[in-house]
Coordinates of N, CA and C in Angstrom, one line a residue:
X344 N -4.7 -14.3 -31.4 CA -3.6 -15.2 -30.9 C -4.1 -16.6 -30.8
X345 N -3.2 -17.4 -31.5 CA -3.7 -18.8 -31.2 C -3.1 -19.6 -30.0
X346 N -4.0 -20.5 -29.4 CA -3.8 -21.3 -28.3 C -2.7 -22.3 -28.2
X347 N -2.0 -22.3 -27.9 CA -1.2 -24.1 -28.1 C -1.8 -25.4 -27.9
X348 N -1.6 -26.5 -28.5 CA -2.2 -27.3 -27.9 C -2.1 -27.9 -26.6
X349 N -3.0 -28.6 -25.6 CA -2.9 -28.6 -24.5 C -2.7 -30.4 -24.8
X350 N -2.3 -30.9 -23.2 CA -1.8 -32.0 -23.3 C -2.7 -32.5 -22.0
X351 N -3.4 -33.6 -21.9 CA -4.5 -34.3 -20.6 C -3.1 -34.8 -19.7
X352 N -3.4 -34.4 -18.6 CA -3.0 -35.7 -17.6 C -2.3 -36.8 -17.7
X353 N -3.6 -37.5 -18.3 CA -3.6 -38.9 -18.7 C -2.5 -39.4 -20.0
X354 N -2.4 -38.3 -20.9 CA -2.1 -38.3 -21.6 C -0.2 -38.4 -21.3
X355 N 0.1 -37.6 -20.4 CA 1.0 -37.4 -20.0 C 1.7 -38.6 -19.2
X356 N 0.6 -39.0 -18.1 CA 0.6 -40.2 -17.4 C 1.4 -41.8 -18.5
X357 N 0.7 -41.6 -19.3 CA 0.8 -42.9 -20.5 C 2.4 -42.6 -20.8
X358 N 3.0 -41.6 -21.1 CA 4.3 -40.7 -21.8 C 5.4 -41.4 -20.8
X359 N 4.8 -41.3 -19.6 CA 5.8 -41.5 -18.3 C 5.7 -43.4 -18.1
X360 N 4.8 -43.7 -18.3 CA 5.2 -45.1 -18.3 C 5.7 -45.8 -19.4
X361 N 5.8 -45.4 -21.0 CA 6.3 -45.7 -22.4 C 8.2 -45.2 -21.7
X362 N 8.8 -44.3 -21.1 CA 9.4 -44.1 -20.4 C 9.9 -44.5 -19.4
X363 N 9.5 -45.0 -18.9 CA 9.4 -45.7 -17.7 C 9.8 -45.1 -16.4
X364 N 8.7 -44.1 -16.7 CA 8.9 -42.9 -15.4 C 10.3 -42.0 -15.5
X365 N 11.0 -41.9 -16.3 CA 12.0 -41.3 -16.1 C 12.4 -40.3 -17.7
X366 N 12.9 -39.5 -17.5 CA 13.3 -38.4 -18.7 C 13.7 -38.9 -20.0
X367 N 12.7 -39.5 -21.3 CA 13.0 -40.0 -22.0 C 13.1 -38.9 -23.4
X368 N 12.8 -39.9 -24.5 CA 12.3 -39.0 -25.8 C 10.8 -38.7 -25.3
X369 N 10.9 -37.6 -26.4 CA 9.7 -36.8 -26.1 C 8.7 -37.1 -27.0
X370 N 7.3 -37.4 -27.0 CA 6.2 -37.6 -27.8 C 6.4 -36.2 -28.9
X371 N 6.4 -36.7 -30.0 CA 6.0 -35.4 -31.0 C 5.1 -35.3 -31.7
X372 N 4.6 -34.5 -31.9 CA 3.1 -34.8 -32.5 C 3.2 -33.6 -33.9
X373 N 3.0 -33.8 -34.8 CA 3.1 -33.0 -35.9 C 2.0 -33.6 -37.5
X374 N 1.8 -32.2 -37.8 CA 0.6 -32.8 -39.3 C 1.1 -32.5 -40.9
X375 N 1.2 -33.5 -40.9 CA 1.6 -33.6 -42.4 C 0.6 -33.5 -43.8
X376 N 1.0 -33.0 -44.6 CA 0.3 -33.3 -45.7 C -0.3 -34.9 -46.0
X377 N -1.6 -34.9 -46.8 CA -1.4 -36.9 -47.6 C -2.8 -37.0 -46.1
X378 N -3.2 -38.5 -46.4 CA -3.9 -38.8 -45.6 C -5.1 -39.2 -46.5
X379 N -6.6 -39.6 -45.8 CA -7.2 -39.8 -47.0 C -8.2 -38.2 -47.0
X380 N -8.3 -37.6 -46.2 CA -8.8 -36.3 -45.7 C -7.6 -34.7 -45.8
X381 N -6.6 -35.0 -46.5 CA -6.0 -33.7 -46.9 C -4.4 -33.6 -46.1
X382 N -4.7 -34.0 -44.8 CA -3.8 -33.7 -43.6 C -3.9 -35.0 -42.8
X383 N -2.4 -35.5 -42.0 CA -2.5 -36.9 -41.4 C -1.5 -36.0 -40.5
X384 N -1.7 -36.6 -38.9 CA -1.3 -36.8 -37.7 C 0.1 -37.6 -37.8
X385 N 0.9 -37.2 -37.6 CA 2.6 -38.0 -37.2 C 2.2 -37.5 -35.4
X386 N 2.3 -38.9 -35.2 CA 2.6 -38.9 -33.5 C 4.0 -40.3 -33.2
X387 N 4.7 -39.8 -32.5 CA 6.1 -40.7 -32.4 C 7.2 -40.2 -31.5
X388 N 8.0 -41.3 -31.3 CA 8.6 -41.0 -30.3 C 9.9 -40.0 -30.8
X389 N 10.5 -38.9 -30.1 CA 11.4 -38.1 -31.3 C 11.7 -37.2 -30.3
X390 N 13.7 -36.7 -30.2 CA 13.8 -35.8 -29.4 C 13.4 -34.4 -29.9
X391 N 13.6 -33.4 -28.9 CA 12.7 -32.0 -29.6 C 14.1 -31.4 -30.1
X392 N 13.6 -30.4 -31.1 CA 14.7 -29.2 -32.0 C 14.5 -28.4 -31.3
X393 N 15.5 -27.2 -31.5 CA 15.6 -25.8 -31.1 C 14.5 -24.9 -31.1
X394 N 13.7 -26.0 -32.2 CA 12.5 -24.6 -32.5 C 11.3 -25.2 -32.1
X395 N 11.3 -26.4 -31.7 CA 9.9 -26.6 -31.0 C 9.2 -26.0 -30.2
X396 N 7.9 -25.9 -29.9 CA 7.3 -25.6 -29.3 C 7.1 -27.1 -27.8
X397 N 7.5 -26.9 -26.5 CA 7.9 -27.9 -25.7 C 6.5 -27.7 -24.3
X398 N 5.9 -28.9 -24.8 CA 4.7 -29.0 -23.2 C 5.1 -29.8 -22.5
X399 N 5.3 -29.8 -20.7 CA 5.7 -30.3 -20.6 C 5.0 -30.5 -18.9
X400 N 4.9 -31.6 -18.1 CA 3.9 -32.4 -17.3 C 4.4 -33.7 -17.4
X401 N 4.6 -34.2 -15.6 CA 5.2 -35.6 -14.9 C 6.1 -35.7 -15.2
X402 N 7.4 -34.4 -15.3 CA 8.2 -34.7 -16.1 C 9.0 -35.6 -17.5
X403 N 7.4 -35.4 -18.0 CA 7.4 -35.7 -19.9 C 7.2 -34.4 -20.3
X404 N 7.6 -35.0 -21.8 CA 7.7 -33.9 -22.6 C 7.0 -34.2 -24.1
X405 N 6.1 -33.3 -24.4 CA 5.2 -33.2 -25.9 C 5.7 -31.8 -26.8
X406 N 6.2 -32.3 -27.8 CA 6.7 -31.3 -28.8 C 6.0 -31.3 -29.9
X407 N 5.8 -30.0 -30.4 CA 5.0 -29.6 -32.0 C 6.0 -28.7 -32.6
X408 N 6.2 -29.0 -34.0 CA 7.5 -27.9 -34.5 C 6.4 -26.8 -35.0
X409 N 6.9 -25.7 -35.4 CA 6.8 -24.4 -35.8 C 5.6 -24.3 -36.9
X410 N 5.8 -25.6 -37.7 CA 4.9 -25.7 -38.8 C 3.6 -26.6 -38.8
X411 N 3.6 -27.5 -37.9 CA 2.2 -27.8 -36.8 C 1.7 -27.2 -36.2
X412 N 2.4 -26.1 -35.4 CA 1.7 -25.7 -34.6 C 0.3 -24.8 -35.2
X413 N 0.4 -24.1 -35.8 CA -1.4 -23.6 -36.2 C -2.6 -24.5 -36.7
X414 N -1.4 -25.6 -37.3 CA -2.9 -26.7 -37.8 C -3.9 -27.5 -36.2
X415 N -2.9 -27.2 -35.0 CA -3.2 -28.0 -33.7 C -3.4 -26.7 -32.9
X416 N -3.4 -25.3 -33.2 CA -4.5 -24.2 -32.1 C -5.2 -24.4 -31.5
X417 N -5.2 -24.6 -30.1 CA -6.4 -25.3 -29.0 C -6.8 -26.6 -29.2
X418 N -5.9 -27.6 -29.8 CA -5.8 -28.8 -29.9 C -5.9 -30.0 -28.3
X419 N -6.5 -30.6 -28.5 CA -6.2 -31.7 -27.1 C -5.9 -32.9 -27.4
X420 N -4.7 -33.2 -26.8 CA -3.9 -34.6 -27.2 C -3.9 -35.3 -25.7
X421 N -4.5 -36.4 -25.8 CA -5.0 -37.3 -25.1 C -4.7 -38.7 -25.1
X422 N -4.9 -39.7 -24.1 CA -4.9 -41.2 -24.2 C -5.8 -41.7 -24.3
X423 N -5.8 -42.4 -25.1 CA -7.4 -43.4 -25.3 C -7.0 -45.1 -25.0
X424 N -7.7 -45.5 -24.6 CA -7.7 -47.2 -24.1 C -9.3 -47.8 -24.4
X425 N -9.2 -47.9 -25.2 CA -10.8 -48.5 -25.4 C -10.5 -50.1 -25.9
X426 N -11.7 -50.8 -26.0 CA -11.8 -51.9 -26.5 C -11.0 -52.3 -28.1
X427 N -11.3 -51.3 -28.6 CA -11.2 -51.5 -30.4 C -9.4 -51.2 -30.2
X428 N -8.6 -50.5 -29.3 CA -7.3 -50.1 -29.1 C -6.9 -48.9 -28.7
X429 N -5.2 -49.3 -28.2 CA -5.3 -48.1 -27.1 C -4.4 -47.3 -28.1
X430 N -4.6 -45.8 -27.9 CA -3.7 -45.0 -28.8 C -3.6 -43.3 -28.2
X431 N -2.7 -42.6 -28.8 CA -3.0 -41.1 -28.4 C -4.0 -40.5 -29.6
X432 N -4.7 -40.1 -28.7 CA -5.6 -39.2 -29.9 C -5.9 -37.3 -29.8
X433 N -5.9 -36.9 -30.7 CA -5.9 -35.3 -30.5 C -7.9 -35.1 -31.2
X434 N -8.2 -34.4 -30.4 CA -9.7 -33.6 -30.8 C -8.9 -32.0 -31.2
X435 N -8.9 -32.1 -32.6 CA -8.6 -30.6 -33.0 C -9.9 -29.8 -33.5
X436 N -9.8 -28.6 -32.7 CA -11.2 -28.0 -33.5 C -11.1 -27.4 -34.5
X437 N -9.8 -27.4 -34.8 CA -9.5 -26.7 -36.6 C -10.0 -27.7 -37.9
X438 N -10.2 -28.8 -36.8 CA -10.6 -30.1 -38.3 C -12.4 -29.7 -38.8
X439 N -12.5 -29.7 -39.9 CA -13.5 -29.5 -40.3 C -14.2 -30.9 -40.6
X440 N -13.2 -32.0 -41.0 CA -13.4 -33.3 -41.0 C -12.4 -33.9 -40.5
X441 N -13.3 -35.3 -40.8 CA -11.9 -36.4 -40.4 C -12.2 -37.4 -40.6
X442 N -11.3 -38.8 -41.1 CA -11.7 -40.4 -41.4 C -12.1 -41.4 -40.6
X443 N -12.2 -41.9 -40.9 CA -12.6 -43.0 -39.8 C -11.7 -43.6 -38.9
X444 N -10.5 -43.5 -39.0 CA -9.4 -44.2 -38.3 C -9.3 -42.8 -37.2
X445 N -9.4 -41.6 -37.3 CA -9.1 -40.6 -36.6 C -7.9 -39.8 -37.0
X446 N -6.9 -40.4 -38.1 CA -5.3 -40.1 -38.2 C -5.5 -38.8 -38.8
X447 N -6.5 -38.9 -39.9 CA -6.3 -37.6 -41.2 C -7.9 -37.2 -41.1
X448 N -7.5 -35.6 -41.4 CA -8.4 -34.6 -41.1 C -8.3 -33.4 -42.2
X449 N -9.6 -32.5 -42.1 CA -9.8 -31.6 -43.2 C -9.6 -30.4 -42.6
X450 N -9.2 -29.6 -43.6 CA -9.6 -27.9 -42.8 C -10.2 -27.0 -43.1

C-alpha cells in the first residue's frame, strides 16, 4: 500500500497566509510529463475535483488527482524561504533524480 503524500505545518502555515487565513483555493500539486528529467511538478493554486485526493491542516487544503498520486507515495511537500527564493518544495523518494531547479525529476 502506498503512503499519501504528507503536507509540513509550515507548509500549510504559508497556504493560510497566500489565503489570507481564510478558506480559499486549494494548493494542487500534480506531475506531469516533459521537464528536463522525464517528469515536472505542477504546483498552483486550483479548486479540488470529485476525485482528488484532499489533505487538509489550518484549515487549508492540498490536493493530488488520482494520476499523481503514485508518482508522490510518501512524498513531503513543504515551504522553503531561503536566500536564493521562497517556494513550495516536495522531497519525493520515488525520484531517482532530479535538476537543478528542483521542478523535474526521474523515476
Amino acid at each position: 500500500m502506498n503512503l499519501p503524500p504528507m503536507v509540513t505545518p509550515r507548509a500549510f502555515a504559508r497556504l493560510a497566509e497566500i489565503n489570507a487565513g481564510g478558506p480559499g483555493p486549494a494548493l494542487r500539486v500534480a506531475v506531469l510529463g516533459g521537464g528536463c528529467s522525464g517528469f515536472q511538478y505542477d504546483i498552483r493554486m486550483d479548486e479540488p475535483a470529485a476525485e482528488d485526493l484532499v489533505l487538509e491542516g489550518e484549515g487549508q487544503r492540498v490536493v493530488v488527482d488520482p494520476v499523481s498520486l503514485p508518482f508522490l507515495a510518501g512524498a513531503r511537500i513543504d515551504w522553503s524561504d531561503e536566500l536564493i527564493g521562497a517556494r513550495f518544495t516536495i522531497d519525493n523518494p520515488n525520484a531517482s533524480s532530479s535538476c537543478g531547479c528542483g521542478t523535474s525529476f526521474s523515476i
